[in-house]
Short mmCIF file of C-alpha atoms in Angstrom, two decimals:
data_model
loop_
_atom_site.label_atom_id
_atom_site.label_comp_id
_atom_site.label_asym_id
_atom_site.label_seq_id
_atom_site.Cartn_x
_atom_site.Cartn_y
_atom_site.Cartn_z
CA MET G 1 41.19 -27.68 -47.10
CA ARG G 2 40.83 -24.39 -48.26
CA ARG G 3 39.23 -21.14 -46.05
CA PRO G 4 36.01 -20.49 -47.14
CA ALA G 5 36.23 -17.08 -49.86
CA GLY G 6 36.92 -13.39 -48.82
CA ARG G 7 38.34 -14.79 -45.75
CA GLU G 8 41.32 -14.29 -44.39
CA ASP G 9 42.85 -15.58 -40.83
CA GLY G 10 38.97 -16.49 -40.42
CA SER G 11 37.69 -12.59 -41.05
CA PRO G 12 34.08 -12.90 -42.37
CA GLY G 13 32.83 -10.19 -44.88
CA SER G 14 31.70 -10.07 -47.96
CA PRO G 15 34.05 -8.15 -50.71
CA TRP G 16 30.65 -5.59 -51.04
CA TRP G 17 30.59 -5.18 -47.32
CA ARG G 18 34.09 -4.45 -46.67
CA ALA G 19 34.51 -1.67 -49.10
CA ILE G 20 31.49 -0.04 -47.26
CA ALA G 21 32.78 -0.38 -44.38
CA ALA G 22 36.15 1.17 -45.70
CA LEU G 23 34.29 4.56 -47.50
CA VAL G 24 32.76 4.81 -43.57
CA ALA G 25 36.07 4.19 -41.64
CA GLY G 26 37.97 6.04 -43.86
CA ALA G 27 35.53 9.22 -43.26
CA LEU G 28 35.21 8.87 -39.85
CA PRO G 29 38.61 10.99 -38.56
CA ALA G 30 36.49 14.22 -40.57
CA LEU G 31 35.03 14.33 -37.33
CA CYS G 32 38.37 15.50 -35.57
CA PHE G 33 38.08 18.57 -37.33
CA PRO G 34 36.60 21.80 -36.81
CA ALA G 35 33.19 22.21 -36.67
CA PRO G 36 32.74 18.87 -34.94
CA ALA G 37 35.98 19.44 -33.41
CA LEU G 38 35.96 15.68 -31.64
CA TRP G 39 39.75 16.26 -31.05
CA TRP G 40 39.84 13.43 -28.75
CA LEU G 41 38.31 11.03 -31.82
CA ALA G 42 41.54 11.68 -33.15
CA TYR G 43 43.05 8.89 -30.77
CA VAL G 44 40.97 6.29 -32.15
CA ALA G 45 39.33 7.36 -34.84
CA LEU G 46 41.89 4.87 -37.23
CA VAL G 47 41.26 2.09 -35.44
CA PRO G 48 38.15 0.93 -37.54
CA TRP G 49 39.74 1.19 -41.28
CA LEU G 50 43.28 0.08 -39.37
CA ALA G 51 41.68 -3.70 -38.35
CA LEU G 52 39.62 -3.32 -41.65
CA LEU G 53 43.14 -2.97 -43.92
CA ALA G 54 44.84 -6.38 -41.41
CA THR G 55 41.86 -8.45 -42.22
CA ALA G 56 42.16 -8.29 -46.02
CA ALA G 57 41.91 -11.69 -47.93
CA THR G 58 44.66 -10.07 -50.42
CA PRO G 59 46.67 -7.26 -50.63
CA ARG G 60 44.42 -6.17 -53.87
CA ARG G 61 41.75 -6.39 -51.40
CA ALA G 62 44.03 -4.07 -49.38
CA ALA G 63 45.24 -1.84 -51.96
CA LEU G 64 41.40 -1.21 -52.92
CA GLU G 65 40.04 -0.70 -49.03
CA GLY G 66 43.31 1.79 -48.72
CA TRP G 67 42.27 3.96 -51.83
CA LEU G 68 37.81 3.99 -50.78
CA GLY G 69 38.61 4.87 -47.87
CA GLY G 70 41.12 7.21 -48.78
CA THR G 71 39.03 9.04 -51.06
CA ALA G 72 36.08 9.10 -48.44
CA PHE G 73 38.60 11.00 -46.20
CA MET G 74 39.25 12.88 -48.80
CA LEU G 75 35.25 13.61 -49.64
CA ALA G 76 34.54 14.16 -45.66
CA VAL G 77 36.52 16.77 -44.88
CA HIS G 78 36.20 19.16 -47.88
CA HIS G 79 33.26 18.23 -47.81
CA TRP G 80 32.21 22.01 -48.53
CA LEU G 81 33.83 22.46 -51.60
CA LEU G 82 31.09 20.58 -53.09
CA PRO G 83 28.73 23.05 -54.54
CA SER G 84 31.56 24.82 -56.41
CA LEU G 85 33.60 21.88 -57.87
CA HIS G 86 30.30 19.41 -58.19
CA VAL G 87 31.51 16.37 -59.87
CA PHE G 88 35.38 17.31 -60.04
CA LEU G 89 35.22 17.11 -55.95
CA LEU G 90 34.62 13.33 -56.18
CA VAL G 91 37.24 13.02 -58.87
CA LEU G 92 39.73 14.86 -57.36
CA ALA G 93 39.03 13.30 -53.54
CA ALA G 94 39.70 9.46 -55.59
CA LEU G 95 42.89 10.67 -56.98
CA LEU G 96 44.17 11.79 -54.33
CA GLY G 97 42.44 8.63 -52.44
CA ALA G 98 44.94 6.61 -54.62
CA LEU G 99 47.19 7.33 -52.29
CA TRP G 100 46.17 5.60 -49.61
CA ALA G 101 46.47 2.79 -51.55
CA PRO G 102 50.17 1.84 -51.31
CA TRP G 103 49.88 2.38 -47.25
CA GLY G 104 46.65 -0.51 -47.14
CA LEU G 105 49.53 -2.96 -48.23
CA LEU G 106 51.38 -1.71 -45.74
CA VAL G 107 48.96 -2.40 -43.45
CA ARG G 108 47.96 -5.54 -44.25
CA ASP G 109 51.74 -6.69 -44.39
CA LEU G 110 52.93 -5.75 -40.45
CA LEU G 111 49.34 -5.78 -38.92
CA ARG G 112 48.02 -9.04 -40.24
CA ASN G 113 48.25 -12.47 -38.61
CA ARG G 114 50.08 -14.90 -40.30
CA PRO G 115 49.05 -19.14 -40.78
CA THR G 116 51.17 -21.36 -38.91
CA ALA G 117 50.43 -25.03 -38.55
CA THR G 118 48.37 -24.68 -35.79
CA GLY G 119 46.42 -21.74 -37.17
CA THR G 120 47.36 -18.37 -37.05
CA ARG G 121 49.52 -16.09 -35.05
CA GLY G 122 49.88 -12.22 -34.27
CA PRO G 123 52.18 -10.45 -35.72
CA GLY G 124 55.66 -10.88 -32.64
CA PRO G 125 57.29 -8.21 -31.24
CA ALA G 126 59.62 -7.25 -33.98
CA ARG G 127 57.06 -6.81 -35.99
CA CYS G 128 54.28 -4.36 -33.52
CA ALA G 129 57.64 -2.80 -33.44
CA ALA G 130 57.91 -1.67 -36.87
CA ALA G 131 55.13 -1.54 -37.12
CA LEU G 132 54.40 1.21 -34.70
CA VAL G 133 56.81 2.87 -36.96
CA LEU G 134 56.04 2.28 -40.21
CA VAL G 135 52.29 2.57 -40.15
CA PRO G 136 52.85 6.24 -39.08
CA SER G 137 55.30 6.73 -41.10
CA GLY G 138 53.82 5.72 -44.25
CA TRP G 139 51.05 7.65 -43.73
CA LEU G 140 53.26 11.08 -43.02
CA VAL G 141 54.52 9.88 -46.53
CA ILE G 142 51.08 10.70 -47.95
CA GLU G 143 50.45 14.00 -45.52
CA LEU G 144 53.59 15.19 -47.54
CA VAL G 145 52.69 14.75 -51.18
CA ARG G 146 49.25 15.64 -51.11
CA SER G 147 50.55 18.90 -49.63
CA TRP G 148 51.52 19.82 -52.68
CA GLU G 149 50.11 23.12 -53.54
CA TYR G 150 49.20 22.14 -57.03
CA LEU G 151 47.70 18.90 -55.48
CA GLY G 152 45.23 20.97 -52.84
CA GLY G 153 47.72 21.17 -49.94
CA PRO G 154 47.72 20.59 -46.57
CA TRP G 155 44.28 20.43 -45.97
CA GLY G 156 42.75 18.74 -43.40
CA VAL G 157 46.29 17.30 -41.67
CA PHE G 158 45.39 14.19 -39.58
CA GLY G 159 47.70 16.40 -36.45
CA ALA G 160 45.79 19.50 -37.68
CA SER G 161 42.88 17.89 -35.38
CA GLN G 162 44.52 18.79 -32.11
CA TRP G 163 44.93 22.53 -32.50
CA GLN G 164 42.84 23.27 -29.21
CA VAL G 165 44.83 19.97 -27.19
CA ALA G 166 47.57 22.32 -24.66
CA PRO G 167 49.89 19.90 -24.46
CA ALA G 168 49.66 19.23 -28.60
CA LEU G 169 50.27 22.64 -29.56
CA ARG G 170 53.41 22.60 -26.98
CA LEU G 171 54.68 19.64 -28.78
CA ALA G 172 53.87 21.43 -32.15
CA SER G 173 56.63 23.52 -31.50
CA LEU G 174 59.16 20.60 -31.09
CA GLY G 175 58.13 18.67 -34.83
CA GLY G 176 55.57 21.04 -36.12
CA VAL G 177 52.04 19.16 -36.83
CA TRP G 178 54.08 16.63 -39.00
CA LEU G 179 55.02 15.50 -35.38
CA LEU G 180 51.20 15.64 -33.82
CA THR G 181 50.11 13.10 -36.99
CA LEU G 182 53.49 10.66 -36.13
CA LEU G 183 51.60 10.09 -32.26
CA LEU G 184 47.98 9.72 -33.24
CA VAL G 185 48.31 6.75 -36.17
CA ALA G 186 50.62 5.51 -33.61
CA VAL G 187 48.50 5.39 -30.67
CA ASN G 188 45.75 3.94 -33.41
CA THR G 189 48.42 1.62 -34.55
CA ALA G 190 49.10 -0.09 -30.75
CA LEU G 191 45.30 0.18 -30.14
CA VAL G 192 44.96 -2.66 -33.21
CA LEU G 193 47.71 -4.58 -32.24
CA ALA G 194 46.08 -5.12 -28.68
CA ARG G 195 43.89 -7.31 -30.59
CA THR G 196 46.66 -9.94 -31.21
CA ALA G 197 49.05 -8.81 -28.95
CA TRP G 198 48.63 -7.00 -26.17
CA ARG G 199 51.89 -7.12 -24.61
CA ALA G 200 53.10 -5.21 -27.30
CA ALA G 201 50.96 -2.74 -27.66
CA LEU G 202 50.80 -1.71 -24.08
CA ALA G 203 54.07 -1.15 -24.23
CA GLY G 204 54.48 0.04 -27.44
CA LEU G 205 51.76 2.72 -26.36
CA LEU G 206 54.38 3.11 -22.77
CA THR G 207 56.88 3.93 -25.12
CA ILE G 208 54.61 6.13 -27.36
CA ALA G 209 53.73 8.05 -23.93
CA VAL G 210 57.06 8.63 -22.55
CA ALA G 211 58.18 9.55 -25.81
CA ALA G 212 55.34 12.83 -25.61
CA GLY G 213 56.41 12.95 -22.18
CA ALA G 214 59.81 13.88 -22.00
CA GLY G 215 59.31 15.70 -25.70
CA TRP G 216 56.69 17.70 -23.69
CA LEU G 217 59.10 18.00 -20.41
CA TRP G 218 62.38 19.36 -22.29
CA THR G 219 60.97 21.67 -25.62
CA PRO G 220 61.32 24.73 -23.50
CA ARG G 221 58.79 28.07 -23.71
CA PRO G 222 58.73 31.28 -25.30
CA GLN G 223 59.61 34.07 -22.90
CA PRO G 224 57.27 37.35 -22.93
CA ALA G 225 57.97 40.32 -24.83
CA GLY G 226 55.39 42.50 -24.01
CA THR G 227 51.97 42.58 -26.09
CA THR G 228 51.00 44.97 -28.99
CA ARG G 229 47.31 45.71 -29.66
CA ILE G 230 46.33 44.63 -32.99
CA ALA G 231 42.60 45.79 -35.02
CA VAL G 232 40.32 43.06 -36.95
CA VAL G 233 38.23 44.52 -39.50
CA GLN G 234 35.16 41.67 -40.23
CA ALA G 235 33.05 43.48 -42.89
CA GLY G 236 30.10 40.67 -42.84
CA MET G 237 27.89 39.45 -45.56
CA VAL G 238 28.19 42.69 -48.42
CA ASN G 239 27.47 42.64 -51.89
CA GLY G 240 30.43 44.68 -54.15
CA PRO G 241 33.45 45.84 -53.50
CA ASP G 242 32.56 49.84 -53.33
CA ALA G 243 29.86 48.64 -50.90
CA ARG G 244 32.89 45.82 -49.02
CA PHE G 245 35.24 49.07 -48.84
CA ALA G 246 32.53 50.66 -47.73
CA ARG G 247 31.44 49.05 -44.88
CA GLY G 248 35.52 48.76 -43.73
CA GLU G 249 35.79 52.01 -43.59
CA GLU G 250 32.86 52.81 -41.19
CA LEU G 251 34.07 50.09 -38.73
CA THR G 252 37.66 51.10 -39.21
CA ARG G 253 36.34 54.64 -37.99
CA ARG G 254 35.27 53.34 -34.72
CA LEU G 255 38.40 52.63 -33.95
CA ALA G 256 39.82 56.01 -32.84
CA GLY G 257 41.14 56.86 -29.58
CA ARG G 258 41.52 53.03 -28.91
CA GLY G 259 45.37 52.85 -29.07
CA VAL G 260 45.67 50.14 -32.06
CA ASP G 261 49.08 49.46 -33.49
CA LEU G 262 48.12 47.86 -36.56
CA VAL G 263 44.52 47.25 -38.23
CA VAL G 264 43.77 44.11 -40.24
CA TRP G 265 41.40 43.75 -42.74
CA GLY G 266 40.15 40.93 -44.44
CA GLU G 267 40.75 39.15 -48.13
CA SER G 268 39.80 41.13 -50.99
CA SER G 269 38.61 43.93 -49.32
CA VAL G 270 40.05 46.14 -51.99
CA GLY G 271 38.67 45.51 -55.22
CA ALA G 272 40.90 48.01 -57.47
CA ASP G 273 44.42 48.85 -57.32
CA LEU G 274 44.99 51.74 -55.53
CA THR G 275 47.51 53.37 -58.72
CA HIS G 276 44.27 53.46 -60.37
CA ARG G 277 42.34 54.82 -57.89
CA PRO G 278 43.61 57.88 -56.18
CA ASP G 279 39.98 58.16 -54.50
CA LEU G 280 40.62 54.39 -52.57
CA ARG G 281 44.04 55.91 -51.62
CA ALA G 282 43.11 59.23 -49.64
CA ARG G 283 40.34 57.53 -48.15
CA LEU G 284 42.42 54.98 -46.44
CA ALA G 285 45.31 57.72 -45.69
CA ALA G 286 42.40 59.45 -44.11
CA LEU G 287 41.15 56.65 -42.13
CA ALA G 288 45.45 55.42 -40.64
CA ARG G 289 45.59 59.57 -39.28
CA GLU G 290 42.39 59.05 -38.14
CA VAL G 291 42.44 55.70 -36.06
CA ASP G 292 46.31 56.72 -35.99
CA ALA G 293 48.00 53.13 -36.64
CA ASP G 294 48.58 51.60 -40.09
CA LEU G 295 46.47 49.84 -41.90
CA LEU G 296 46.69 46.12 -43.82
CA VAL G 297 44.17 46.08 -46.64
CA ASN G 298 44.41 42.75 -49.07
CA VAL G 299 43.82 44.02 -53.20
CA ASP G 300 42.01 41.85 -55.21
CA ALA G 301 42.43 43.25 -58.50
CA ARG G 302 44.97 43.80 -61.68
CA ARG G 303 48.19 45.57 -61.46
CA ALA G 304 48.63 48.64 -62.57
CA ASP G 305 52.35 48.42 -62.86
CA ARG G 306 52.09 44.10 -64.81
CA PRO G 307 49.77 42.46 -66.09
CA GLY G 308 47.17 39.81 -64.41
CA ILE G 309 44.94 39.98 -61.54
CA TYR G 310 47.47 39.55 -58.22
CA LYS G 311 45.91 39.02 -54.55
CA SER G 312 48.43 41.43 -52.29
CA SER G 313 48.46 42.56 -48.86
CA VAL G 314 49.15 45.99 -48.54
CA LEU G 315 50.17 48.51 -46.08
CA ILE G 316 49.19 52.12 -45.53
CA GLY G 317 49.81 54.35 -43.71
CA PRO G 318 49.18 58.25 -42.58
CA HIS G 319 50.25 59.42 -45.98
CA GLY G 320 49.37 56.51 -48.54
CA PRO G 321 50.65 52.89 -48.77
CA THR G 322 53.93 53.05 -47.85
CA GLY G 323 55.57 50.59 -50.00
CA ASP G 324 55.43 47.42 -48.62
CA ARG G 325 53.00 45.13 -50.98
CA TYR G 326 53.20 41.07 -50.86
CA ASP G 327 52.01 39.26 -53.77
CA LYS G 328 49.75 35.32 -52.53
CA MET G 329 52.50 32.95 -53.70
CA ARG G 330 50.06 29.78 -53.09
CA LEU G 331 47.10 29.99 -54.61
CA VAL G 332 43.99 27.37 -54.40
CA PRO G 333 44.13 25.09 -56.70
CA PHE G 334 40.24 25.47 -58.36
CA GLY G 335 39.73 28.43 -56.84
CA GLU G 336 42.08 30.82 -58.16
CA TYR G 337 43.67 29.13 -61.22
CA VAL G 338 42.84 26.23 -62.67
CA PRO G 339 45.80 23.34 -63.02
CA ALA G 340 46.78 22.72 -66.22
CA ARG G 341 43.69 24.60 -67.81
CA SER G 342 44.18 23.27 -71.60
CA ILE G 343 43.30 19.53 -70.46
CA LEU G 344 41.30 20.69 -66.67
CA GLY G 345 39.64 23.99 -68.17
CA TRP G 346 35.84 22.06 -67.93
CA ALA G 347 36.00 21.95 -64.57
CA THR G 348 34.73 25.49 -64.73
CA SER G 349 31.70 23.99 -66.85
CA VAL G 350 30.44 22.15 -64.12
CA GLY G 351 31.35 24.42 -60.81
CA LYS G 352 32.64 27.83 -59.73
CA ALA G 353 36.46 27.25 -60.83
CA ALA G 354 38.23 30.52 -61.63
CA THR G 355 37.56 31.67 -65.05
CA GLU G 356 40.90 33.47 -65.44
CA ASP G 357 43.89 32.29 -63.54
CA ARG G 358 45.62 35.04 -60.47
CA HIS G 359 48.99 35.16 -60.67
CA ARG G 360 52.01 34.76 -57.97
CA GLY G 361 54.07 36.64 -56.08
CA THR G 362 57.66 35.62 -55.73
CA ARG G 363 59.27 36.02 -52.29
CA GLN G 364 57.90 36.47 -49.30
CA VAL G 365 57.94 39.78 -47.13
CA VAL G 366 57.82 41.11 -43.52
CA MET G 367 56.69 44.31 -43.72
CA ALA G 368 57.47 47.02 -39.96
CA THR G 369 54.62 49.90 -39.41
CA GLY G 370 55.51 53.40 -38.71
CA PRO G 371 56.27 56.36 -40.23
CA ALA G 372 60.37 55.24 -40.65
CA GLY G 373 59.25 51.62 -40.98
CA ASP G 374 60.90 51.33 -36.94
CA GLY G 375 57.29 49.55 -34.89
CA LEU G 376 55.74 45.99 -34.82
CA ARG G 377 57.42 43.52 -37.30
CA PHE G 378 54.93 41.17 -38.86
CA GLY G 379 54.47 38.93 -41.50
CA PRO G 380 51.67 38.63 -43.96
CA LEU G 381 49.78 35.62 -45.48
CA ILE G 382 47.12 35.50 -47.59
CA CYS G 383 43.91 32.89 -47.76
CA PHE G 384 45.02 29.04 -48.02
CA GLU G 385 48.38 30.39 -47.63
CA THR G 386 48.40 29.51 -43.21
CA ALA G 387 48.06 25.72 -44.13
CA PHE G 388 50.94 25.83 -45.14
CA PRO G 389 53.97 25.40 -41.81
CA ASP G 390 56.58 26.10 -44.26
CA MET G 391 55.36 29.27 -44.86
CA SER G 392 54.77 30.79 -41.51
CA ARG G 393 58.48 28.91 -40.19
CA ARG G 394 59.95 30.82 -43.16
CA LEU G 395 58.41 34.44 -41.91
CA VAL G 396 59.45 34.16 -38.08
CA ARG G 397 63.28 33.27 -39.93
CA GLN G 398 63.08 36.71 -41.10
CA GLY G 399 62.26 38.20 -38.65
CA ALA G 400 58.71 38.83 -38.00
CA GLY G 401 57.55 38.99 -34.86
CA ILE G 402 53.55 38.73 -35.46
CA LEU G 403 51.63 36.36 -38.04
CA VAL G 404 48.98 38.15 -39.70
CA ALA G 405 46.65 36.11 -41.96
CA GLN G 406 44.15 37.81 -44.49
CA SER G 407 41.40 35.15 -45.26
CA ALA G 408 37.92 35.13 -47.27
CA THR G 409 36.09 31.92 -46.94
CA SER G 410 32.24 34.07 -47.71
CA SER G 411 31.89 30.84 -50.39
CA PHE G 412 31.34 28.82 -47.32
CA GLN G 413 30.28 30.45 -45.07
CA ASP G 414 27.68 28.08 -43.91
CA SER G 415 29.86 24.98 -43.31
CA TRP G 416 32.50 24.10 -42.00
CA ALA G 417 35.49 25.84 -44.05
CA PRO G 418 35.40 28.87 -41.45
CA ALA G 419 36.37 27.30 -38.39
CA GLN G 420 38.16 24.56 -40.27
CA HIS G 421 40.18 27.44 -41.49
CA ALA G 422 40.65 29.54 -38.20
CA SER G 423 41.89 26.55 -36.50
CA LEU G 424 44.99 26.53 -38.61
CA ALA G 425 46.08 29.95 -36.77
CA ALA G 426 46.38 28.26 -33.31
CA LEU G 427 48.80 25.52 -34.68
CA ARG G 428 50.80 28.02 -36.61
CA ALA G 429 51.17 29.90 -33.72
CA ALA G 430 52.62 27.33 -31.33
CA GLU G 431 54.75 26.19 -34.12
CA THR G 432 56.91 29.23 -34.02
CA TRP G 433 56.22 31.37 -31.12
CA ARG G 434 54.80 34.17 -32.82
CA PRO G 435 51.25 35.36 -32.22
CA MET G 436 48.99 34.85 -35.27
CA VAL G 437 45.77 37.13 -35.62
CA HIS G 438 43.69 35.73 -38.61
CA ALA G 439 41.36 38.30 -39.78
CA THR G 440 38.13 37.31 -42.40
CA LEU G 441 36.42 39.38 -44.44
CA THR G 442 33.02 37.19 -43.38
CA GLY G 443 34.22 35.29 -40.35
CA VAL G 444 35.78 32.92 -38.94
CA SER G 445 38.84 35.71 -37.26
CA ALA G 446 40.26 34.51 -34.63
CA VAL G 447 43.79 35.77 -32.57
CA HIS G 448 46.41 32.99 -31.12
CA GLY G 449 48.99 34.21 -28.79
CA PRO G 450 52.57 32.08 -29.20
CA HIS G 451 51.58 28.93 -27.20
CA GLY G 452 48.72 28.23 -29.66
CA GLU G 453 46.07 29.95 -27.15
CA GLN G 454 43.17 31.60 -28.00
CA VAL G 455 43.33 35.34 -26.96
CA GLY G 456 39.88 37.30 -27.23
CA PRO G 457 36.32 35.85 -29.22
CA ARG G 458 36.78 34.79 -32.14
CA LEU G 459 34.51 36.23 -34.23
CA GLY G 460 31.90 34.29 -35.86
CA THR G 461 30.24 34.01 -39.15
CA ASP G 462 26.90 36.19 -38.33
CA ARG G 463 29.11 39.65 -37.32
CA ALA G 464 30.11 42.12 -38.74
CA ILE G 465 32.34 44.21 -35.83
CA ALA G 466 35.95 45.93 -35.44
CA ALA G 467 37.43 44.19 -32.30
CA VAL G 468 40.64 44.85 -30.41
CA TYR G 469 43.11 42.51 -29.13
CA ASP G 470 45.63 42.85 -26.29
CA VAL G 471 47.83 40.55 -28.30
CA PRO G 472 51.20 38.98 -26.65
CA LEU G 473 54.68 39.02 -28.46
CA ALA G 474 57.11 36.69 -27.06
CA HIS G 475 61.38 35.90 -27.73
CA GLY G 476 62.88 32.84 -28.49
CA THR G 477 63.57 30.22 -31.41
CA SER G 478 61.20 27.35 -30.99
CA PRO G 479 62.65 24.10 -31.73
CA TYR G 480 60.16 23.86 -34.76
CA VAL G 481 61.79 26.91 -36.42
CA ARG G 482 65.52 26.14 -36.18
CA LEU G 483 64.81 22.21 -37.09
CA GLY G 484 63.00 21.95 -39.96
CA ASP G 485 60.37 18.94 -40.68
CA TRP G 486 62.61 16.48 -38.90
CA PRO G 487 59.44 14.53 -38.46
CA LEU G 488 58.83 14.48 -42.28
CA TYR G 489 62.49 13.07 -42.78
CA ALA G 490 62.57 10.92 -40.32
CA ALA G 491 59.13 9.50 -41.82
CA LEU G 492 60.96 8.96 -45.50
CA LEU G 493 64.18 7.72 -44.05
CA ALA G 494 62.03 4.90 -42.38
CA ILE G 495 59.53 3.54 -45.35
CA ALA G 496 62.83 4.85 -47.46
CA LEU G 497 64.69 1.43 -45.36
CA HIS G 498 61.86 -0.62 -45.24
CA CYS G 499 61.80 -0.86 -48.96
CA LEU G 500 65.03 -1.19 -49.09
CA GLY G 501 65.21 -4.32 -47.25
CA ALA G 502 61.69 -5.40 -49.00
CA GLY G 503 64.20 -5.33 -51.69
CA VAL G 504 67.31 -6.75 -50.98
CA ARG G 505 64.72 -10.05 -49.46
CA ALA G 506 62.80 -10.16 -52.71
CA VAL G 507 66.53 -10.97 -54.12
CA ARG G 508 67.47 -13.26 -51.92
CA SER G 509 64.06 -15.25 -52.34
CA ARG G 510 65.02 -15.45 -55.92
CA SER G 511 68.03 -16.34 -55.48
CA ALA G 512 67.59 -19.00 -52.94
CA GLY G 513 65.08 -21.25 -55.61
CA PRO G 514 61.32 -21.94 -56.10
CA GLY G 515 60.92 -23.01 -52.00
CA GLY G 516 61.95 -19.55 -51.25
CA SER G 517 63.89 -20.99 -48.81
CA GLY G 518 66.82 -23.52 -50.72
CA ALA G 519 66.84 -26.68 -51.22
CA GLY G 520 63.79 -27.47 -48.47
CA GLY G 521 60.62 -25.18 -49.67
CA ARG G 522 59.59 -24.17 -46.67
CA LEU G 523 56.52 -22.02 -46.18
CA THR G 524 58.60 -17.76 -45.61
CA GLY G 525 56.19 -15.24 -44.73
CA THR G 526 54.63 -16.06 -48.09
CA ASP G 527 50.83 -14.90 -48.39
CA ASP G 528 49.32 -18.09 -49.50
CA THR G 529 47.11 -17.57 -47.00
CA ARG G 530 46.80 -22.14 -46.36
CA CYS G 531 48.58 -23.28 -43.40
CA PRO G 532 51.52 -26.20 -44.45
CA ALA G 533 49.19 -29.13 -42.44
CA SER G 534 46.28 -28.72 -45.00
CA ARG G 535 47.84 -28.06 -48.46
#
């Protein structure tokens, strides 16, 4: 007796309805991120997708539903790029979504019910334990691969949904955003296991809770080290580089007499190389003298000393540029350059992709305020770079006491992008125990302290303002800065051991003969969906 087509372990569903369900389930986790910011949804958001994959009739179906869900997730998290990339966004989402196809196979193998002589049975304790380790590890490996800057970078990392949850931020100082991803996917996996193996699922949830609680209790906390006064100049929507510069100049003058230590302008706040524009140098130096503080501006222009356009953080003192300069190293694919332009250059004809590639810097820089560079030491990041945990970690290891990001999301002003971008400052601050100032050209600007806590008001996209923040500083080195990306290494090791074990079992199965277990020819966990009694 055969099972009805399209069913696995009695689970109904036509292929078309399952495909639609995979798309919806894959898109659901996007609601965990700003602007909706439903952080609590992250603990259950993957359950529908996992349950769907667990009931896929065949491995091929699981891979397809993994790919469809991954494509929908990429589209939902990056939907605000659609006006800029148009149809090309669909192509990119489909390519990146393919990373979830092998994850779909893994989920099905670990979570599905198995045929027995009397019907089906759910995963046993050993397979439940394996699922709680391997399913989150597989997801994390996907995040690692797509975090490569040439594939779009680590935007929409699942753990980043917890940017406003204090206990989660403390765990981020232990293992970065990667540890939060592991814990979230593990919780979702345990909830799916509860449908057929509730005891194992309960044991798994308790284990996760104990591990997270122990990590929270064990993780030390940064030691207070006074405060510094930072001003953020948010120019707002202004057309043209000259008008933008004038607006920044006007707002900065309002800071005179307020005792600030550093004034930060947003990305692309200066539209000409200062070597070519002595008039702009003089105006900026006069501003620094007027407010009695150094200015960190951002130049988006062709450099005078080398060919090409660079985006650069430039420190200005009372006598002009101090010589501290950082050129952006990680550029936004299609926004600031087109990967493999000879092949993908057609993207410029269907969207707003960069018509000319920006050039990259070669090293990160720690700057210092004061006439002799003996003041506040800070590490600049530009826009997209705040998504990369390794960059902020490296700056702190180089001695930065504060992280400063200059950004501009004016192309996506009315979308979820500004709020998503600003939320990353909380994670980078919590991971490194260093406060982070996220200064934007048009909002959202935000400041977060060394625990990841919000400091002062967030500046929305409807404001043009110069705001002053008393930013708490901290001493100490966080476990994440000291130990690095150990959750990623653990996930890679777990997946590698699983693949090695699967390979060994496959070799043994072949050597045992056609029956799969020697002369007896018994079923030994094969993918045949028929029970032995019904064959």
